Amino acid sequence: MKALRRPLIAGNWKLNKTVKEAVELVTLLKRLLADCQDVDVVVCPPFTALGEVSELLIESEIRLGAQDLYWEEKGAFTGEVSGSLLKDAGASFVIVGHSERRQFFHETHETVHKKTKAALKSGLVPIVCVGETLKEREADKTFEVLEAQIKGALTGLGREEVEGLAVAYEPVWAIGTGKVATPAQAEEAHVFIRTQILREFGEDVAAALRLLYGGSVKPDNTAELMREPDIDGALVGGASLEAQSFSAIVKNAAGAALK
Ligand code: PGA
């Protein structure tokens, strides 16, 4: 029997989907997932499709997320979008510190922390991403990297704030490569992260926090990952762009979580 944490499957569409394509995908997902009640499902379209997708999700259990936010509320910050604007567009989740943002847009521990805080302040659930590169894993630095990323993002937050967020462990070498971490590798990292949280925020927070795995999650590897005691869900990139594969992941996660 798995812990009582409710599974969470989030689809990160990245820089994909016009408004029309987003509407088509979500329309199909609503149909395919109509009776799936045991999992929280989130879709994270690009900013431009948030409004339309939000309208479509009004009567649905599927929740809306954004892929990034800026930490200031408003003002002269050309090109940026704040938590309150995302909330206003209908989002309830937001991805923070994805490795692509760290890698291509120079996000640091400090910016990830500010964004996490800003998301919580706006009433959004941050999905905070951490994960090591292949080079770091090969140099035996995985835990060191994860510890620094978790501390960087979360130190200074209140216990009740941390309890409400989700952390996604996404080894960079597994993202978009088809090279999924083995369930044992993922579980080992999740246990390490949960232990970090326990040390810093206490047992109750560590027990409540949802830890997602991300990196080449597909319908056929979801169940074995989800059966691990510390894997509470998935952050899905490529396979979330297609209704059949994303809904199959959600259903397989629901099935595995009940075992
Ligand atoms: P992937 O991406 O599923 O395409 O590997 C995961 C992610 O980047 O969140």
PDB file of N, CA and C in Angstrom, residues 181-250:
ATOM      1  N   ALA A 181      15.192   7.132 -15.893  1.00  0.00           N
ATOM      2  CA  ALA A 181      15.902   6.584 -14.723  1.00  0.00           C
ATOM      3  C   ALA A 181      15.232   5.267 -14.349  1.00  0.00           C
ATOM      4  N   THR A 182      15.993   4.332 -13.816  1.00  0.00           N
ATOM      5  CA  THR A 182      15.351   3.095 -13.351  1.00  0.00           C
ATOM      6  C   THR A 182      14.517   3.455 -12.120  1.00  0.00           C
ATOM      7  N   PRO A 183      13.487   2.666 -11.824  1.00  0.00           N
ATOM      8  CA  PRO A 183      12.703   2.949 -10.610  1.00  0.00           C
ATOM      9  C   PRO A 183      13.607   3.035  -9.387  1.00  0.00           C
ATOM     10  N   ALA A 184      14.630   2.195  -9.327  1.00  0.00           N
ATOM     11  CA  ALA A 184      15.519   2.216  -8.154  1.00  0.00           C
ATOM     12  C   ALA A 184      16.318   3.517  -8.095  1.00  0.00           C
ATOM     13  N   GLN A 185      16.799   3.983  -9.241  1.00  0.00           N
ATOM     14  CA  GLN A 185      17.550   5.259  -9.263  1.00  0.00           C
ATOM     15  C   GLN A 185      16.651   6.418  -8.836  1.00  0.00           C
ATOM     16  N   ALA A 186      15.437   6.426  -9.393  1.00  0.00           N
ATOM     17  CA  ALA A 186      14.510   7.512  -9.065  1.00  0.00           C
ATOM     18  C   ALA A 186      14.143   7.454  -7.584  1.00  0.00           C
ATOM     19  N   GLU A 187      13.828   6.259  -7.097  1.00  0.00           N
ATOM     20  CA  GLU A 187      13.436   6.112  -5.687  1.00  0.00           C
ATOM     21  C   GLU A 187      14.570   6.565  -4.760  1.00  0.00           C
ATOM     22  N   GLU A 188      15.790   6.213  -5.122  1.00  0.00           N
ATOM     23  CA  GLU A 188      16.933   6.595  -4.288  1.00  0.00           C
ATOM     24  C   GLU A 188      17.026   8.123  -4.166  1.00  0.00           C
ATOM     25  N   ALA A 189      16.841   8.800  -5.287  1.00  0.00           N
ATOM     26  CA  ALA A 189      16.896  10.266  -5.263  1.00  0.00           C
ATOM     27  C   ALA A 189      15.711  10.827  -4.477  1.00  0.00           C
ATOM     28  N   HIS A 190      14.544  10.221  -4.643  1.00  0.00           N
ATOM     29  CA  HIS A 190      13.359  10.713  -3.929  1.00  0.00           C
ATOM     30  C   HIS A 190      13.520  10.551  -2.410  1.00  0.00           C
ATOM     31  N   VAL A 191      14.061   9.416  -2.016  1.00  0.00           N
ATOM     32  CA  VAL A 191      14.275   9.193  -0.585  1.00  0.00           C
ATOM     33  C   VAL A 191      15.258  10.242  -0.055  1.00  0.00           C
ATOM     34  N   PHE A 192      16.294  10.514  -0.834  1.00  0.00           N
ATOM     35  CA  PHE A 192      17.274  11.520  -0.419  1.00  0.00           C
ATOM     36  C   PHE A 192      16.586  12.891  -0.252  1.00  0.00           C
ATOM     37  N   ILE A 193      15.755  13.251  -1.228  1.00  0.00           N
ATOM     38  CA  ILE A 193      15.078  14.560  -1.165  1.00  0.00           C
ATOM     39  C   ILE A 193      14.125  14.605   0.031  1.00  0.00           C
ATOM     40  N   ARG A 194      13.376  13.527   0.232  1.00  0.00           N
ATOM     41  CA  ARG A 194      12.420  13.529   1.347  1.00  0.00           C
ATOM     42  C   ARG A 194      13.168  13.628   2.693  1.00  0.00           C
ATOM     43  N   THR A 195      14.328  12.997   2.752  1.00  0.00           N
ATOM     44  CA  THR A 195      15.108  13.071   3.986  1.00  0.00           C
ATOM     45  C   THR A 195      15.609  14.500   4.229  1.00  0.00           C
ATOM     46  N   GLN A 196      16.000  15.164   3.139  1.00  0.00           N
ATOM     47  CA  GLN A 196      16.410  16.569   3.266  1.00  0.00           C
ATOM     48  C   GLN A 196      15.272  17.406   3.832  1.00  0.00           C
ATOM     49  N   ILE A 197      14.093  17.179   3.294  1.00  0.00           N
ATOM     50  CA  ILE A 197      12.910  17.934   3.715  1.00  0.00           C
ATOM     51  C   ILE A 197      12.618  17.627   5.184  1.00  0.00           C
ATOM     52  N   LEU A 198      12.758  16.367   5.541  1.00  0.00           N
ATOM     53  CA  LEU A 198      12.510  15.965   6.930  1.00  0.00           C
ATOM     54  C   LEU A 198      13.463  16.704   7.870  1.00  0.00           C
ATOM     55  N   ARG A 199      14.731  16.735   7.481  1.00  0.00           N
ATOM     56  CA  ARG A 199      15.723  17.409   8.337  1.00  0.00           C
ATOM     57  C   ARG A 199      15.395  18.883   8.509  1.00  0.00           C
ATOM     58  N   GLU A 200      14.965  19.495   7.427  1.00  0.00           N
ATOM     59  CA  GLU A 200      14.775  20.936   7.507  1.00  0.00           C
ATOM     60  C   GLU A 200      13.393  21.371   7.983  1.00  0.00           C
ATOM     61  N   PHE A 201      12.388  20.566   7.647  1.00  0.00           N
ATOM     62  CA  PHE A 201      11.017  21.031   7.930  1.00  0.00           C
ATOM     63  C   PHE A 201      10.208  20.069   8.807  1.00  0.00           C
ATOM     64  N   GLY A 202      10.794  18.936   9.153  1.00  0.00           N
ATOM     65  CA  GLY A 202      10.107  18.012  10.067  1.00  0.00           C
ATOM     66  C   GLY A 202       9.359  16.904   9.348  1.00  0.00           C
ATOM     67  N   GLU A 203       8.966  15.946  10.161  1.00  0.00           N
ATOM     68  CA  GLU A 203       8.396  14.710   9.649  1.00  0.00           C
ATOM     69  C   GLU A 203       7.059  14.906   8.926  1.00  0.00           C
ATOM     70  N   ASP A 204       6.196  15.743   9.492  1.00  0.00           N
ATOM     71  CA  ASP A 204       4.863  15.909   8.900  1.00  0.00           C
ATOM     72  C   ASP A 204       4.958  16.512   7.503  1.00  0.00           C
ATOM     73  N   VAL A 205       5.834  17.507   7.372  1.00  0.00           N
ATOM     74  CA  VAL A 205       5.999  18.152   6.069  1.00  0.00           C
ATOM     75  C   VAL A 205       6.563  17.144   5.067  1.00  0.00           C
ATOM     76  N   ALA A 206       7.569  16.392   5.503  1.00  0.00           N
ATOM     77  CA  ALA A 206       8.186  15.409   4.606  1.00  0.00           C
ATOM     78  C   ALA A 206       7.187  14.340   4.179  1.00  0.00           C
ATOM     79  N   ALA A 207       6.311  13.976   5.102  1.00  0.00           N
ATOM     80  CA  ALA A 207       5.333  12.925   4.789  1.00  0.00           C
ATOM     81  C   ALA A 207       4.255  13.439   3.831  1.00  0.00           C
ATOM     82  N   ALA A 208       3.974  14.742   3.879  1.00  0.00           N
ATOM     83  CA  ALA A 208       2.884  15.287   3.057  1.00  0.00           C
ATOM     84  C   ALA A 208       3.350  15.715   1.665  1.00  0.00           C
ATOM     85  N   LEU A 209       4.612  16.056   1.546  1.00  0.00           N
ATOM     86  CA  LEU A 209       5.118  16.636   0.288  1.00  0.00           C
ATOM     87  C   LEU A 209       5.063  15.648  -0.880  1.00  0.00           C
ATOM     88  N   ARG A 210       4.544  16.106  -1.992  1.00  0.00           N
ATOM     89  CA  ARG A 210       4.481  15.217  -3.154  1.00  0.00           C
ATOM     90  C   ARG A 210       5.757  15.356  -3.991  1.00  0.00           C
ATOM     91  N   LEU A 211       6.351  14.207  -4.263  1.00  0.00           N
ATOM     92  CA  LEU A 211       7.586  14.156  -5.053  1.00  0.00           C
ATOM     93  C   LEU A 211       7.304  13.499  -6.396  1.00  0.00           C
ATOM     94  N   LEU A 212       7.500  14.267  -7.459  1.00  0.00           N
ATOM     95  CA  LEU A 212       7.239  13.748  -8.803  1.00  0.00           C
ATOM     96  C   LEU A 212       8.554  13.347  -9.455  1.00  0.00           C
ATOM     97  N   TYR A 213       8.485  12.358 -10.317  1.00  0.00           N
ATOM     98  CA  TYR A 213       9.653  12.023 -11.134  1.00  0.00           C
ATOM     99  C   TYR A 213       9.408  12.580 -12.541  1.00  0.00           C
ATOM    100  N   GLY A 214      10.440  13.099 -13.174  1.00  0.00           N
ATOM    101  CA  GLY A 214      10.319  13.551 -14.555  1.00  0.00           C
ATOM    102  C   GLY A 214      11.540  13.168 -15.360  1.00  0.00           C
ATOM    103  N   GLY A 215      11.321  12.872 -16.650  1.00  0.00           N
ATOM    104  CA  GLY A 215      12.421  12.478 -17.538  1.00  0.00           C
ATOM    105  C   GLY A 215      12.036  11.224 -18.280  1.00  0.00           C
ATOM    106  N   SER A 216      11.527  11.432 -19.525  1.00  0.00           N
ATOM    107  CA  SER A 216      11.148  10.318 -20.407  1.00  0.00           C
ATOM    108  C   SER A 216      10.090   9.394 -19.798  1.00  0.00           C
ATOM    109  N   VAL A 217       9.146   9.991 -19.059  1.00  0.00           N
ATOM    110  CA  VAL A 217       8.007   9.188 -18.575  1.00  0.00           C
ATOM    111  C   VAL A 217       7.093   8.892 -19.767  1.00  0.00           C
ATOM    112  N   LYS A 218       6.736   7.623 -19.906  1.00  0.00           N
ATOM    113  CA  LYS A 218       5.880   7.165 -21.007  1.00  0.00           C
ATOM    114  C   LYS A 218       4.830   6.234 -20.405  1.00  0.00           C
ATOM    115  N   PRO A 219       3.763   5.913 -21.178  1.00  0.00           N
ATOM    116  CA  PRO A 219       2.747   5.017 -20.612  1.00  0.00           C
ATOM    117  C   PRO A 219       3.336   3.706 -20.098  1.00  0.00           C
ATOM    118  N   ASP A 220       4.328   3.155 -20.814  1.00  0.00           N
ATOM    119  CA  ASP A 220       4.796   1.830 -20.399  1.00  0.00           C
ATOM    120  C   ASP A 220       5.823   1.829 -19.262  1.00  0.00           C
ATOM    121  N   ASN A 221       6.298   2.985 -18.836  1.00  0.00           N
ATOM    122  CA  ASN A 221       7.181   2.953 -17.655  1.00  0.00           C
ATOM    123  C   ASN A 221       6.547   3.618 -16.425  1.00  0.00           C
ATOM    124  N   THR A 222       5.313   4.112 -16.579  1.00  0.00           N
ATOM    125  CA  THR A 222       4.690   4.846 -15.469  1.00  0.00           C
ATOM    126  C   THR A 222       4.421   3.959 -14.257  1.00  0.00           C
ATOM    127  N   ALA A 223       3.818   2.801 -14.486  1.00  0.00           N
ATOM    128  CA  ALA A 223       3.378   1.979 -13.348  1.00  0.00           C
ATOM    129  C   ALA A 223       4.556   1.556 -12.482  1.00  0.00           C
ATOM    130  N   GLU A 224       5.648   1.139 -13.127  1.00  0.00           N
ATOM    131  CA  GLU A 224       6.776   0.658 -12.302  1.00  0.00           C
ATOM    132  C   GLU A 224       7.401   1.807 -11.508  1.00  0.00           C
ATOM    133  N   LEU A 225       7.412   2.995 -12.075  1.00  0.00           N
ATOM    134  CA  LEU A 225       7.926   4.144 -11.312  1.00  0.00           C
ATOM    135  C   LEU A 225       6.982   4.462 -10.150  1.00  0.00           C
ATOM    136  N   MET A 226       5.696   4.489 -10.466  1.00  0.00           N
ATOM    137  CA  MET A 226       4.705   4.878  -9.457  1.00  0.00           C
ATOM    138  C   MET A 226       4.578   3.873  -8.316  1.00  0.00           C
ATOM    139  N   ARG A 227       5.019   2.647  -8.547  1.00  0.00           N
ATOM    140  CA  ARG A 227       4.937   1.655  -7.465  1.00  0.00           C
ATOM    141  C   ARG A 227       5.977   1.895  -6.376  1.00  0.00           C
ATOM    142  N   GLU A 228       6.984   2.705  -6.692  1.00  0.00           N
ATOM    143  CA  GLU A 228       7.999   3.010  -5.668  1.00  0.00           C
ATOM    144  C   GLU A 228       7.349   3.862  -4.568  1.00  0.00           C
ATOM    145  N   PRO A 229       7.680   3.572  -3.313  1.00  0.00           N
ATOM    146  CA  PRO A 229       6.970   4.246  -2.212  1.00  0.00           C
ATOM    147  C   PRO A 229       7.123   5.760  -2.170  1.00  0.00           C
ATOM    148  N   ASP A 230       8.224   6.297  -2.686  1.00  0.00           N
ATOM    149  CA  ASP A 230       8.416   7.750  -2.585  1.00  0.00           C
ATOM    150  C   ASP A 230       8.168   8.495  -3.891  1.00  0.00           C
ATOM    151  N   ILE A 231       7.666   7.813  -4.896  1.00  0.00           N
ATOM    152  CA  ILE A 231       7.333   8.490  -6.161  1.00  0.00           C
ATOM    153  C   ILE A 231       5.819   8.709  -6.184  1.00  0.00           C
ATOM    154  N   ASP A 232       5.437   9.986  -6.109  1.00  0.00           N
ATOM    155  CA  ASP A 232       4.018  10.320  -5.946  1.00  0.00           C
ATOM    156  C   ASP A 232       3.386  10.853  -7.227  1.00  0.00           C
ATOM    157  N   GLY A 233       4.137  10.850  -8.304  1.00  0.00           N
ATOM    158  CA  GLY A 233       3.561  11.373  -9.530  1.00  0.00           C
ATOM    159  C   GLY A 233       4.646  11.607 -10.556  1.00  0.00           C
ATOM    160  N   ALA A 234       4.268  12.316 -11.623  1.00  0.00           N
ATOM    161  CA  ALA A 234       5.228  12.526 -12.713  1.00  0.00           C
ATOM    162  C   ALA A 234       5.057  13.899 -13.334  1.00  0.00           C
ATOM    163  N   LEU A 235       6.175  14.445 -13.788  1.00  0.00           N
ATOM    164  CA  LEU A 235       6.156  15.639 -14.627  1.00  0.00           C
ATOM    165  C   LEU A 235       6.545  15.146 -16.019  1.00  0.00           C
ATOM    166  N   VAL A 236       5.608  15.282 -16.944  1.00  0.00           N
ATOM    167  CA  VAL A 236       5.736  14.629 -18.245  1.00  0.00           C
ATOM    168  C   VAL A 236       5.916  15.681 -19.331  1.00  0.00           C
ATOM    169  N   GLY A 237       6.961  15.552 -20.132  1.00  0.00           N
ATOM    170  CA  GLY A 237       7.175  16.481 -21.242  1.00  0.00           C
ATOM    171  C   GLY A 237       6.588  15.924 -22.525  1.00  0.00           C
ATOM    172  N   GLY A 238       7.430  15.309 -23.347  1.00  0.00           N
ATOM    173  CA  GLY A 238       7.037  14.834 -24.673  1.00  0.00           C
ATOM    174  C   GLY A 238       5.729  14.064 -24.722  1.00  0.00           C
ATOM    175  N   ALA A 239       5.547  13.139 -23.786  1.00  0.00           N
ATOM    176  CA  ALA A 239       4.350  12.297 -23.829  1.00  0.00           C
ATOM    177  C   ALA A 239       3.086  13.028 -23.363  1.00  0.00           C
ATOM    178  N   SER A 240       3.227  14.289 -22.943  1.00  0.00           N
ATOM    179  CA  SER A 240       2.015  15.033 -22.562  1.00  0.00           C
ATOM    180  C   SER A 240       1.453  15.810 -23.746  1.00  0.00           C
ATOM    181  N   LEU A 241       2.136  15.749 -24.880  1.00  0.00           N
ATOM    182  CA  LEU A 241       1.708  16.530 -26.053  1.00  0.00           C
ATOM    183  C   LEU A 241       0.642  15.808 -26.861  1.00  0.00           C
ATOM    184  N   GLU A 242       0.345  14.615 -26.457  1.00  0.00           N
ATOM    185  CA  GLU A 242      -0.595  13.795 -27.207  1.00  0.00           C
ATOM    186  C   GLU A 242      -1.595  13.199 -26.205  1.00  0.00           C
ATOM    187  N   ALA A 243      -2.891  13.328 -26.525  1.00  0.00           N
ATOM    188  CA  ALA A 243      -3.929  12.958 -25.549  1.00  0.00           C
ATOM    189  C   ALA A 243      -3.869  11.478 -25.169  1.00  0.00           C
ATOM    190  N   GLN A 244      -3.635  10.609 -26.158  1.00  0.00           N
ATOM    191  CA  GLN A 244      -3.633   9.164 -25.863  1.00  0.00           C
ATOM    192  C   GLN A 244      -2.527   8.823 -24.878  1.00  0.00           C
ATOM    193  N   SER A 245      -1.328   9.312 -25.151  1.00  0.00           N
ATOM    194  CA  SER A 245      -0.225   8.920 -24.270  1.00  0.00           C
ATOM    195  C   SER A 245      -0.358   9.567 -22.891  1.00  0.00           C
ATOM    196  N   PHE A 246      -0.776  10.831 -22.840  1.00  0.00           N
ATOM    197  CA  PHE A 246      -0.874  11.479 -21.522  1.00  0.00           C
ATOM    198  C   PHE A 246      -1.978  10.824 -20.682  1.00  0.00           C
ATOM    199  N   SER A 247      -3.107  10.523 -21.324  1.00  0.00           N
ATOM    200  CA  SER A 247      -4.194   9.913 -20.543  1.00  0.00           C
ATOM    201  C   SER A 247      -3.801   8.501 -20.109  1.00  0.00           C
ATOM    202  N   ALA A 248      -3.030   7.798 -20.927  1.00  0.00           N
ATOM    203  CA  ALA A 248      -2.581   6.455 -20.530  1.00  0.00           C
ATOM    204  C   ALA A 248      -1.644   6.553 -19.328  1.00  0.00           C
ATOM    205  N   ILE A 249      -0.794   7.562 -19.306  1.00  0.00           N
ATOM    206  CA  ILE A 249       0.104   7.759 -18.146  1.00  0.00           C
ATOM    207  C   ILE A 249      -0.724   7.999 -16.883  1.00  0.00           C
ATOM    208  N   VAL A 250      -1.728   8.861 -17.006  1.00  0.00           N
ATOM    209  CA  VAL A 250      -2.573   9.163 -15.837  1.00  0.00           C
ATOM    210  C   VAL A 250      -3.261   7.889 -15.340  1.00  0.00           C
TER     211      VAL A 250
END
